[in-house]
PDB file of C-alpha atoms and ligand atoms in Angstrom:
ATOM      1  CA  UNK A 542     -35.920   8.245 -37.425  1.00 67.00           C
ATOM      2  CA  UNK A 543     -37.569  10.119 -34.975  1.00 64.00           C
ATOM      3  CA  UNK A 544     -40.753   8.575 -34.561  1.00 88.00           C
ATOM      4  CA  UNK A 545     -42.199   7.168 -31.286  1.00 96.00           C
ATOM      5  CA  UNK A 546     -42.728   3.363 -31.419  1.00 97.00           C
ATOM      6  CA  UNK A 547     -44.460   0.608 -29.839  1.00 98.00           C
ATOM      7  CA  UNK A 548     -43.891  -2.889 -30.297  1.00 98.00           C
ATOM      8  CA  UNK A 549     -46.516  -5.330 -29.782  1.00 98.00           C
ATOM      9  CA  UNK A 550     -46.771  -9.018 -29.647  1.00 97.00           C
ATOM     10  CA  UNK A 551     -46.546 -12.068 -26.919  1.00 97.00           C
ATOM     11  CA  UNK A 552     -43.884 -13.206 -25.470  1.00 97.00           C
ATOM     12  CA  UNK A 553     -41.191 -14.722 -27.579  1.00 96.00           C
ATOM     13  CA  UNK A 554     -42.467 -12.931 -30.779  1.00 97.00           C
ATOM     14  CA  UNK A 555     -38.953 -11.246 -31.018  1.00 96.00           C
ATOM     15  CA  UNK A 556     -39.582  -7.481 -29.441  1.00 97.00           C
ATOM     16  CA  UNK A 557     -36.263  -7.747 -27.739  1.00 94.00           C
ATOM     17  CA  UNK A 558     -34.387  -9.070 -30.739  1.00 94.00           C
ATOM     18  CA  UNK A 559     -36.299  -6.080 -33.334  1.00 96.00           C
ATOM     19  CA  UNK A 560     -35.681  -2.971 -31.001  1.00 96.00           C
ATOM     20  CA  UNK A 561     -31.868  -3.972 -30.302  1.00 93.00           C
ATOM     21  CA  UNK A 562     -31.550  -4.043 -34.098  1.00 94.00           C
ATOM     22  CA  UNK A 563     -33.731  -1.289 -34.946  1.00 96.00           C
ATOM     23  CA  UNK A 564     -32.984   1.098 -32.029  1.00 95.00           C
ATOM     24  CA  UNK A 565     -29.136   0.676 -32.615  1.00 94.00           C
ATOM     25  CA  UNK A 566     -29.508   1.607 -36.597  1.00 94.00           C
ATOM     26  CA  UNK A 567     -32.224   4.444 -36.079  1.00 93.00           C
ATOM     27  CA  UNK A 568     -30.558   6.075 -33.183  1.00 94.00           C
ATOM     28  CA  UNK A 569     -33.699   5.484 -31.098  1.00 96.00           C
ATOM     29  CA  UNK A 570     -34.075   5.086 -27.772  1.00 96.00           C
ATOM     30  CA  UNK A 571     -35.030   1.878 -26.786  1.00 96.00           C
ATOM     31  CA  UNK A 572     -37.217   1.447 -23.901  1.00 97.00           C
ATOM     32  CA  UNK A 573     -37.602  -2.116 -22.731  1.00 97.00           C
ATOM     33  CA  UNK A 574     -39.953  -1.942 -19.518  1.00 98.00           C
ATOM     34  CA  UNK A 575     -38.679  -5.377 -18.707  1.00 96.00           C
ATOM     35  CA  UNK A 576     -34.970  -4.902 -18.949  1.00 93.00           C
ATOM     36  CA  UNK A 577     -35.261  -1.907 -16.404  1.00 96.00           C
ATOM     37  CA  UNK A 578     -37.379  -3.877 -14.203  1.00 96.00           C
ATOM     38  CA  UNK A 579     -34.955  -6.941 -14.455  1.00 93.00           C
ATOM     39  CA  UNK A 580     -32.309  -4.468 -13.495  1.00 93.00           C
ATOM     40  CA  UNK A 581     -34.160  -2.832 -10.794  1.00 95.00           C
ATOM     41  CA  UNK A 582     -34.629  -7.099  -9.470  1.00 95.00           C
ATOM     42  CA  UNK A 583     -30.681  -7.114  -9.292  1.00 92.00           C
ATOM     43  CA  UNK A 584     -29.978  -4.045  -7.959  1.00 95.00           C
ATOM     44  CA  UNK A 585     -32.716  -4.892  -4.913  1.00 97.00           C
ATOM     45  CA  UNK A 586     -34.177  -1.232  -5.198  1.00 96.00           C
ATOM     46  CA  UNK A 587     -37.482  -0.569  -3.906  1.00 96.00           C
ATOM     47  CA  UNK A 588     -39.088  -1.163  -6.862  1.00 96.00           C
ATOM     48  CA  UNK A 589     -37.347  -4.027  -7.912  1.00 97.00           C
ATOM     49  CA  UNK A 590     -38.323  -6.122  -4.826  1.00 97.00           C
ATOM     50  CA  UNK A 591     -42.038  -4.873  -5.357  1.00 96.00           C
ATOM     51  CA  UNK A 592     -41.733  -6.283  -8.530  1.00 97.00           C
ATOM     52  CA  UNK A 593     -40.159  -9.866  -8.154  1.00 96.00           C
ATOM     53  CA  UNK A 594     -42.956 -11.522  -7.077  1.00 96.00           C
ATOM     54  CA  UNK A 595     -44.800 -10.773 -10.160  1.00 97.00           C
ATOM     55  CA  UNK A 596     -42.308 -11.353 -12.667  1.00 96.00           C
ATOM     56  CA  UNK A 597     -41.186 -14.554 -10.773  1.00 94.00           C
ATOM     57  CA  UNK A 598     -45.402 -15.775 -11.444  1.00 95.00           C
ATOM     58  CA  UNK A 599     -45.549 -14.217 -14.988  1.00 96.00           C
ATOM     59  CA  UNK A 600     -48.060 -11.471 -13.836  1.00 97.00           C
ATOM     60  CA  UNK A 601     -47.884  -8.389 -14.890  1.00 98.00           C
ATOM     61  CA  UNK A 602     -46.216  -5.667 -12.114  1.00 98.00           C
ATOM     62  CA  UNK A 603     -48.977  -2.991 -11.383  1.00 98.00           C
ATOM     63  CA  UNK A 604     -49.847  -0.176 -14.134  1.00 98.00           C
ATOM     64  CA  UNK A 605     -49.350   2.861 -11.702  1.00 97.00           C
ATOM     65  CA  UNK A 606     -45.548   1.460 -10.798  1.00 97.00           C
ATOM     66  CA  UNK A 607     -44.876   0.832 -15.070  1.00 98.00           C
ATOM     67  CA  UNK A 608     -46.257   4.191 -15.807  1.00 97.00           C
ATOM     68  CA  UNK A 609     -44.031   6.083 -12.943  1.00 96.00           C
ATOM     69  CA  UNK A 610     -41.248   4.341 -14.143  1.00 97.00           C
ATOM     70  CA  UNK A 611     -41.703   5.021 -17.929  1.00 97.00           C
ATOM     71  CA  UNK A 612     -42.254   8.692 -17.369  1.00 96.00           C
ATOM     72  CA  UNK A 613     -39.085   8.941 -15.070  1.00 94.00           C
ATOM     73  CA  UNK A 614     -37.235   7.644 -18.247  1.00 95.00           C
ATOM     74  CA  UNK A 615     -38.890   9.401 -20.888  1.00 94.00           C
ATOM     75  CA  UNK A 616     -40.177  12.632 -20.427  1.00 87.00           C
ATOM     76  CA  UNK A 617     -39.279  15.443 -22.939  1.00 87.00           C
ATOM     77  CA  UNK A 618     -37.537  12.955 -25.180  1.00 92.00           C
ATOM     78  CA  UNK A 619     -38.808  11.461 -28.705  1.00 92.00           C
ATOM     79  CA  UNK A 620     -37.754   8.176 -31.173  1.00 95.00           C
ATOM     80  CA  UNK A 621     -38.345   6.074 -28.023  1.00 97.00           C
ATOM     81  CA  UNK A 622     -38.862   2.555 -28.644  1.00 97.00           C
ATOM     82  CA  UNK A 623     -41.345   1.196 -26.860  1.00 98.00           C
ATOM     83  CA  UNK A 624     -40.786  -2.806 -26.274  1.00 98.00           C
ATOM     84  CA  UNK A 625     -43.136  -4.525 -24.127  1.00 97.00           C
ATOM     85  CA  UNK A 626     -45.004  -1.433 -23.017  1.00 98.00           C
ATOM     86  CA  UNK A 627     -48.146  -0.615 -22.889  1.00 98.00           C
ATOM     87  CA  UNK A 628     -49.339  -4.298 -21.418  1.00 98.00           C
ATOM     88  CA  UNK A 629     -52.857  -3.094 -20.249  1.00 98.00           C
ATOM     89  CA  UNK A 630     -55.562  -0.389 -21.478  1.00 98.00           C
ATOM     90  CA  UNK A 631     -54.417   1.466 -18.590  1.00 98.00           C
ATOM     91  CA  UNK A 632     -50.666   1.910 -19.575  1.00 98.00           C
ATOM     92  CA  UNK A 633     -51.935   2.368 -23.221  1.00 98.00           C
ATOM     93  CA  UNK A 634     -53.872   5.481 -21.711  1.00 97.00           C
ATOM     94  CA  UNK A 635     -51.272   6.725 -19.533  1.00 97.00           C
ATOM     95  CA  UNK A 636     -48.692   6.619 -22.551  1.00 97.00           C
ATOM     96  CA  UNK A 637     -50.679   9.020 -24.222  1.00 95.00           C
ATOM     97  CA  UNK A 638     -50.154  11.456 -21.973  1.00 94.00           C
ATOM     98  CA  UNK A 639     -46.599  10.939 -21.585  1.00 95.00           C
ATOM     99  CA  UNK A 640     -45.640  10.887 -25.428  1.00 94.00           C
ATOM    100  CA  UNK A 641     -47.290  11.005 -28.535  1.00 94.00           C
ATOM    101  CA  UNK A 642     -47.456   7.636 -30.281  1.00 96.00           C
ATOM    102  CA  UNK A 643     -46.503   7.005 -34.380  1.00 95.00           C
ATOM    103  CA  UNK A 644     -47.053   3.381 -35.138  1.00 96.00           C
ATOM    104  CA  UNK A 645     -47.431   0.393 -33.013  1.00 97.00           C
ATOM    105  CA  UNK A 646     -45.912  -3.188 -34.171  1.00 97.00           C
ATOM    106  CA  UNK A 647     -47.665  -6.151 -33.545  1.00 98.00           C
ATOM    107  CA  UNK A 648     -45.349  -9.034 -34.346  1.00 98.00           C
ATOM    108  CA  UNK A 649     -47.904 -12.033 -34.462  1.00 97.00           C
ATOM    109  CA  UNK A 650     -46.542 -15.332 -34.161  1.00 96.00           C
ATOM    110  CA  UNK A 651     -47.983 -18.888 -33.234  1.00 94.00           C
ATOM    111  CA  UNK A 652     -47.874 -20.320 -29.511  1.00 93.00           C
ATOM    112  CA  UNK A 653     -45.863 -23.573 -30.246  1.00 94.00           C
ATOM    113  CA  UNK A 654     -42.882 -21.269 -31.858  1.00 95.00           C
ATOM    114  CA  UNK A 655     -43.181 -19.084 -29.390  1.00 94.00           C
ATOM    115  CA  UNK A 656     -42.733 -21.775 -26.684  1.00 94.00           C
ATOM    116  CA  UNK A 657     -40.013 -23.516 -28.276  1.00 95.00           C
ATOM    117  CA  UNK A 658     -37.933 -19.573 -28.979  1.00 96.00           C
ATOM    118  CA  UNK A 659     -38.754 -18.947 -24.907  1.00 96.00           C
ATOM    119  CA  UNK A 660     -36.926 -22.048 -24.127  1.00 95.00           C
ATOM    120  CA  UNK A 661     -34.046 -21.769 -26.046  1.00 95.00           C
ATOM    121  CA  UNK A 662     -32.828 -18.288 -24.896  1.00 96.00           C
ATOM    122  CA  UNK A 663     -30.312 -17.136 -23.118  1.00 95.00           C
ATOM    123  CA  UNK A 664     -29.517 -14.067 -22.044  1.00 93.00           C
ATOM    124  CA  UNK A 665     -25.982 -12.069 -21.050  1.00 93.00           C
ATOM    125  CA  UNK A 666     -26.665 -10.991 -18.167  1.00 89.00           C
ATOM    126  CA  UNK A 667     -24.050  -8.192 -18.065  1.00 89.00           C
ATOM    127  CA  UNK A 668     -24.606  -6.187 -21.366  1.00 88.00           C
ATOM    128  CA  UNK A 669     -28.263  -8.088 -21.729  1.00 85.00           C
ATOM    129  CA  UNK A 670     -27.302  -9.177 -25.591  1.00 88.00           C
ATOM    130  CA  UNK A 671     -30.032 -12.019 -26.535  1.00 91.00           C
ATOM    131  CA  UNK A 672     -29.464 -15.466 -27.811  1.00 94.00           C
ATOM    132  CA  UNK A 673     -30.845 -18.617 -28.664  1.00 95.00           C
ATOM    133  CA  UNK A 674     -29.348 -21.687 -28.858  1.00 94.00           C
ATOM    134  CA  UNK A 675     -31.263 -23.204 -31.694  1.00 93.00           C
ATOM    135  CA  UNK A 676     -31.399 -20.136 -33.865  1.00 90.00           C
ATOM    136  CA  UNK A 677     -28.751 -17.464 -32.955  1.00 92.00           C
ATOM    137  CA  UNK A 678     -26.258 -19.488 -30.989  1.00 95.00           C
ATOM    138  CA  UNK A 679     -23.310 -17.167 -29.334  1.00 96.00           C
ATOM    139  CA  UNK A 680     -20.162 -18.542 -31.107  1.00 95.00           C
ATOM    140  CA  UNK A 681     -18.016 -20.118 -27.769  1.00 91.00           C
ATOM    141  CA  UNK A 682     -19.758 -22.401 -25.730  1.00 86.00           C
ATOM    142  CA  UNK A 683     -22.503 -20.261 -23.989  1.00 90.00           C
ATOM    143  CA  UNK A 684     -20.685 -17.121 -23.536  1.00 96.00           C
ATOM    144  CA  UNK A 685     -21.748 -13.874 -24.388  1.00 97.00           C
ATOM    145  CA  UNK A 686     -20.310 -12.869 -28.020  1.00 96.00           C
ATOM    146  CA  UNK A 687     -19.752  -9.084 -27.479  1.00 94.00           C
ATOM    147  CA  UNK A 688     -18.517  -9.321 -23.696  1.00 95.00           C
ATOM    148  CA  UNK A 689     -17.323 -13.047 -22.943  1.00 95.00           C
ATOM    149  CA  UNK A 690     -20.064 -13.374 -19.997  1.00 96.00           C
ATOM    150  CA  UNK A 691     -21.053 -16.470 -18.904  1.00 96.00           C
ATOM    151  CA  UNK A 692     -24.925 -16.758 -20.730  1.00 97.00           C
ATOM    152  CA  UNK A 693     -28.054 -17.343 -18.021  1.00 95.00           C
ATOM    153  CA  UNK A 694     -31.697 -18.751 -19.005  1.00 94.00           C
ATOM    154  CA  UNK A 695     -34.246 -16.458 -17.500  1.00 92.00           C
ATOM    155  CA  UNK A 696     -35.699 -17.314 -14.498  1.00 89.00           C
ATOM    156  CA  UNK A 697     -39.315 -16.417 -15.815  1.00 93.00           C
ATOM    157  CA  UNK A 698     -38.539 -18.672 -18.943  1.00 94.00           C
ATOM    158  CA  UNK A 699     -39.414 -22.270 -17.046  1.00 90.00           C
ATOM    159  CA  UNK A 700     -42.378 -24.062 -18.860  1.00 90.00           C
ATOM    160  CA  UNK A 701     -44.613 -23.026 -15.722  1.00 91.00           C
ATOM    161  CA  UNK A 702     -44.218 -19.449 -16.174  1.00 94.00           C
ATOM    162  CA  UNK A 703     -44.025 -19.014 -19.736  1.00 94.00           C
ATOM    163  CA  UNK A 704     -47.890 -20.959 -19.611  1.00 93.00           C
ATOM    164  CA  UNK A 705     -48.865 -18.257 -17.171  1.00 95.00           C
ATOM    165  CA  UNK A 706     -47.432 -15.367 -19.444  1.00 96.00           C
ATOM    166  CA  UNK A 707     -49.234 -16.593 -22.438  1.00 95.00           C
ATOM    167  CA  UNK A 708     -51.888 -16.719 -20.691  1.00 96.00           C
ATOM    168  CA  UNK A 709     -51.771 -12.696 -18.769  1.00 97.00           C
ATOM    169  CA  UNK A 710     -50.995 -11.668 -22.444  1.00 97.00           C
ATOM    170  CA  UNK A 711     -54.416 -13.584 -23.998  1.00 96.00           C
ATOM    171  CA  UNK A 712     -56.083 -11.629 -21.488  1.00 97.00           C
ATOM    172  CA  UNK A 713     -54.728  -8.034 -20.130  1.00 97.00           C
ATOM    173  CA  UNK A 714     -52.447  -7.660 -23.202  1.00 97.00           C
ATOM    174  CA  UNK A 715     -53.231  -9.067 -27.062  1.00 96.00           C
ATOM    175  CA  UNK A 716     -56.963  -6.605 -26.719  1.00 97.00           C
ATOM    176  CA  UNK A 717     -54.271  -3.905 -27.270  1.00 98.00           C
ATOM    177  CA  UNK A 718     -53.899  -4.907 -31.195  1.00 97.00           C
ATOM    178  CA  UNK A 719     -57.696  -3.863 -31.381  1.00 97.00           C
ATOM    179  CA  UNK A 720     -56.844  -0.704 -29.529  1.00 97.00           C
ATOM    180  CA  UNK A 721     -54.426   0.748 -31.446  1.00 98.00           C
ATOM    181  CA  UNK A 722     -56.180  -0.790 -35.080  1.00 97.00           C
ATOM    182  CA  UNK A 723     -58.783   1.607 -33.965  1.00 97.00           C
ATOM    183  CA  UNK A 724     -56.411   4.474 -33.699  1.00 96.00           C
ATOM    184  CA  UNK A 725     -54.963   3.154 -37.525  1.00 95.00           C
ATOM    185  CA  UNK A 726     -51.282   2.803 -35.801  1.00 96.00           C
ATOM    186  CA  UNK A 727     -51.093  -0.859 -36.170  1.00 96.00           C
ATOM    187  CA  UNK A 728     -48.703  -2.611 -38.602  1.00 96.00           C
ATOM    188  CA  UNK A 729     -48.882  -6.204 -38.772  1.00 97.00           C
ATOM    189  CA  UNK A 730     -45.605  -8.066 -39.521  1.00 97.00           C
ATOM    190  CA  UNK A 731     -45.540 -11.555 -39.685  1.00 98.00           C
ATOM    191  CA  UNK A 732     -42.781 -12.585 -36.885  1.00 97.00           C
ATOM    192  CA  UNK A 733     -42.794 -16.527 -37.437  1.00 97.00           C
ATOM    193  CA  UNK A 734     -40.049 -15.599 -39.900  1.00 96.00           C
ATOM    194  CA  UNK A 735     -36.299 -15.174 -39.207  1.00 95.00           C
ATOM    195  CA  UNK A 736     -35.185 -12.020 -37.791  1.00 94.00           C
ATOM    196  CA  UNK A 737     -33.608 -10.868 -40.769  1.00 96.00           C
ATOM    197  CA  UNK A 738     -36.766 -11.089 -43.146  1.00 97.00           C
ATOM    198  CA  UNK A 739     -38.505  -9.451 -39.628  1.00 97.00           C
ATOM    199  CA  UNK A 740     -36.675  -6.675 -39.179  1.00 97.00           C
ATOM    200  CA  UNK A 741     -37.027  -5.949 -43.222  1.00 97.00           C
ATOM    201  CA  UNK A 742     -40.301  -6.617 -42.881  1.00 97.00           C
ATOM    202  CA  UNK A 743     -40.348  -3.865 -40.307  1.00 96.00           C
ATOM    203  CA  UNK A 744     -38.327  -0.949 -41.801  1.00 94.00           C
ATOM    204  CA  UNK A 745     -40.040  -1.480 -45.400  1.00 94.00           C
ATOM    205  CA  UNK A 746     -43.309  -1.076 -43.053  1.00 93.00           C
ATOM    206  CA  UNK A 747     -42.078   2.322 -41.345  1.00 90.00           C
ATOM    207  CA  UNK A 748     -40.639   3.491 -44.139  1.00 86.00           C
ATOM    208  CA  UNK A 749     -43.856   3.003 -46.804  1.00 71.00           C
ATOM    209  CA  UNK A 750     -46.175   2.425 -44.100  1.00 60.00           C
ATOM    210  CA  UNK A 751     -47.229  -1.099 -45.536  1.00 45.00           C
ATOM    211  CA  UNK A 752     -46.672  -4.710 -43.905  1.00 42.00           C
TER     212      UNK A 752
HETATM  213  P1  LIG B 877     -40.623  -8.911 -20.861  1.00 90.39           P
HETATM  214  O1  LIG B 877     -39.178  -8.963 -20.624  1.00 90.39           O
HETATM  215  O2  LIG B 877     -41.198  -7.756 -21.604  1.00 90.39           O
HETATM  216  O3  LIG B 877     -41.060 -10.288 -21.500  1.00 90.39           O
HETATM  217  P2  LIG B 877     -42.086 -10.680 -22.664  1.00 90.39           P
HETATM  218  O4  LIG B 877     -43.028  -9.652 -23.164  1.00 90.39           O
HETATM  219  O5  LIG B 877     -42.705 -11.924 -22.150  1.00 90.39           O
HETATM  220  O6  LIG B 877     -41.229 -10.821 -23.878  1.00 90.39           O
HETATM  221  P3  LIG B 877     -39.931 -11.630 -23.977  1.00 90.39           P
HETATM  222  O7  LIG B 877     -38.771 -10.778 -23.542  1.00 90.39           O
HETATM  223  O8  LIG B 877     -40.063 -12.955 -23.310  1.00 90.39           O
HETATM  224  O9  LIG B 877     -39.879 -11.943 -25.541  1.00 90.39           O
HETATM  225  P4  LIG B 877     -39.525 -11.021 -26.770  1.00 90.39           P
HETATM  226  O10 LIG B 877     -40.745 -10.859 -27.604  1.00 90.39           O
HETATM  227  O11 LIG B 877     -38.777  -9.787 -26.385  1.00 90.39           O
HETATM  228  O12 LIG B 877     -38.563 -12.027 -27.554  1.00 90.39           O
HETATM  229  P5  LIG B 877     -36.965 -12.037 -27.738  1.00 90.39           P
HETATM  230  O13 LIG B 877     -36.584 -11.010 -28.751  1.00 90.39           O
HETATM  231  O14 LIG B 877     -36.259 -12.041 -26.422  1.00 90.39           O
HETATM  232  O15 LIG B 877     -41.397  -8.951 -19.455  1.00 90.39           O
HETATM  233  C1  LIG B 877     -41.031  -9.840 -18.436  1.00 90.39           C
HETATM  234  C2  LIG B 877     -41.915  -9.612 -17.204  1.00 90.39           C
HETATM  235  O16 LIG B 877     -41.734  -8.261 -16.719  1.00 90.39           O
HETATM  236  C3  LIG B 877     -43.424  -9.706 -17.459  1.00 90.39           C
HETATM  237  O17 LIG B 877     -43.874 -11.043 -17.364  1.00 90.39           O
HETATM  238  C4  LIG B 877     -43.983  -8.812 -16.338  1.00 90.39           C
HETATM  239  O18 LIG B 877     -43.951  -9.472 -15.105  1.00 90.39           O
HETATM  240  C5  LIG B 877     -42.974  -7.682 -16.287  1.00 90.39           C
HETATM  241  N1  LIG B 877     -43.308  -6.570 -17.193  1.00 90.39           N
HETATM  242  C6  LIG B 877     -42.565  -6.127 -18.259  1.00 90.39           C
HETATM  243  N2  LIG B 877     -43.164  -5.089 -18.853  1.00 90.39           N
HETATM  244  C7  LIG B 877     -44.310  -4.864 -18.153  1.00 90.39           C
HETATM  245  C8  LIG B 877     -45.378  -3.935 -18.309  1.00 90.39           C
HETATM  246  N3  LIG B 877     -45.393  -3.021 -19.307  1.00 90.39           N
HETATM  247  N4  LIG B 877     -46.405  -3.988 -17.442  1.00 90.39           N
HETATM  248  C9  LIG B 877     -46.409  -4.884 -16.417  1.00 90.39           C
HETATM  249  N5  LIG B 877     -45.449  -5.807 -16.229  1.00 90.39           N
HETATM  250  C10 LIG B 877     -44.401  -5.794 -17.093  1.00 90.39           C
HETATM  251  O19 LIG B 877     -36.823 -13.449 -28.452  1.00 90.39           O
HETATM  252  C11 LIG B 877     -37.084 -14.657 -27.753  1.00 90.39           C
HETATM  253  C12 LIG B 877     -36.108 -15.740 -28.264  1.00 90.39           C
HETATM  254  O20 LIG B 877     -36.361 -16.000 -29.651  1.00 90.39           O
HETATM  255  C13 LIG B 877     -34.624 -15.307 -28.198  1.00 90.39           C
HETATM  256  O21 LIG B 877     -33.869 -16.441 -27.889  1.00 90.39           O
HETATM  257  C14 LIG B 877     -34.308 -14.818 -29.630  1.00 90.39           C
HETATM  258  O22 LIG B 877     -32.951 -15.031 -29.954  1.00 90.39           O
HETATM  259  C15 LIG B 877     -35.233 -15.692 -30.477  1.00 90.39           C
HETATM  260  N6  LIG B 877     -35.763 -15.000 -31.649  1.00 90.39           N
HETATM  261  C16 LIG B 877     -36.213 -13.716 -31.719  1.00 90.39           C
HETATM  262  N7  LIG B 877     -36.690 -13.443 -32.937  1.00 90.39           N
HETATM  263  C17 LIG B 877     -36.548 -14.592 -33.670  1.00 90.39           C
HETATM  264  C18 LIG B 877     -36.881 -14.939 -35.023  1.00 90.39           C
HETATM  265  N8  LIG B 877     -37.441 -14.069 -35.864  1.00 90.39           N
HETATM  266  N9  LIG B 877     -36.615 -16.210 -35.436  1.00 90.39           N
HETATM  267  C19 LIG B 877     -36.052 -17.103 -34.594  1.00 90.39           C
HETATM  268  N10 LIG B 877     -35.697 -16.835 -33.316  1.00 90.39           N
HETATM  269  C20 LIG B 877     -35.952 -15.591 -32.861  1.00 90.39           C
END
């Protein structure tokens, strides 16, 4: 596959779960805007301690720092999956001139399971693999599966901040479905499902482009 992807949808709708799977089969590229900046937090660069403050208060970290950051990565390359990026009309109009964009995923999925997903991950924070210890528990005792790391919980995943992303997405991000429904790159998939019948869900949509 090698199409240029977005994926869509608020937080805990299962973007990170879908483009591990999905990049890793496809031989995409899979872009996760906040991955790098979580990385860029631990490794104390410049841009990382520009960005704490907003991550720390689920805000979203300025459009002209995202959209230097994502062309660094990107430019010249295609199957990129896009996961959590664009976030704003601006990034959605910057992206365009950075890389032409095939279909967008918007995994839609209630607030309450949302919630409950948010509060049961954990995260390795060495390889970044992604649990949760209601519905993909790692087999020993909180430790990473594929590298034996001790799992964390995200520090943006307290009940305070997750209310305050919900609520940045309501308003900077979910007018993005509209956008790109207007473009006729949006595929719906239902994401209140597990991640098996999602990520079906997904490929039969790519493949036949159909939900
Ligand atoms: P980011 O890391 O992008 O967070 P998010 O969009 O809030 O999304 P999440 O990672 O919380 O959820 P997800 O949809 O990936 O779900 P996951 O697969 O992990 O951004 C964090 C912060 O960085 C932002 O608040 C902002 O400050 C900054 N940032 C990032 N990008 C930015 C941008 N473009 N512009 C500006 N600022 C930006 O799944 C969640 C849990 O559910 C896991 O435990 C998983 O195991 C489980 N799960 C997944 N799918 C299923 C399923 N189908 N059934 C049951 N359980 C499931």
């Amino acid at each position: 596959m090698k199409k240029n992807l977005v994926l869509l949808g608020p937080p805990g709708a299962g973007k990170g779960t879908l483009a591990q799977r999905l990049a890793s089969e496809h031989g995409l590229l899979h872009l996760s805007t906040g991955d790098v900046l979580r990385d860029e937090v631990a490794r104390a660069t410049a841009l990382g301690q520009r960005a704490k403050d907003y991550m720390d208060r689920g805000e979203l970290v300025p459009d002209e720092l995202i959209l230097s950051m994502v062309k660094e990565r990107v430019e010249g390359r295609s199957g990129i999956l896009f996961d959590g990026f664009p976030r704003t009309l601006a990034q959605a109009e910057g992206l365009e001139k950075i890389a032409p964009i095939d279909a967008v995923i918007f995994l839609e999925v209630d607030k309450d399971t949302a919630v409950k997903r948010l509060s049961a991950r954990r995260i390795c924070p060495k390889c970044g693999a992604v649990y949760n210890l209601v519905t993909q528990p790692p087999k020993e005792d909180e430790r990473c599966d594929r590298c034996g790391t001790k799992l964390i919980q995200r520090d943006d995943d307290k009940p305070e901040v997750i209310a305050r992303r919900f609520e940045v997405y309501m308003r900077q991000s979910a007018p993005l479905a509209r956008y790109y429904e207007e473009k006729g790159l949006l595929i719906r998939i239902d994401a209140g499902r597990s991640p098996e019948e999602v990520y079906a869900a997904a490929l039969r949509a790519l493949r036949d482009d159909r939900p």
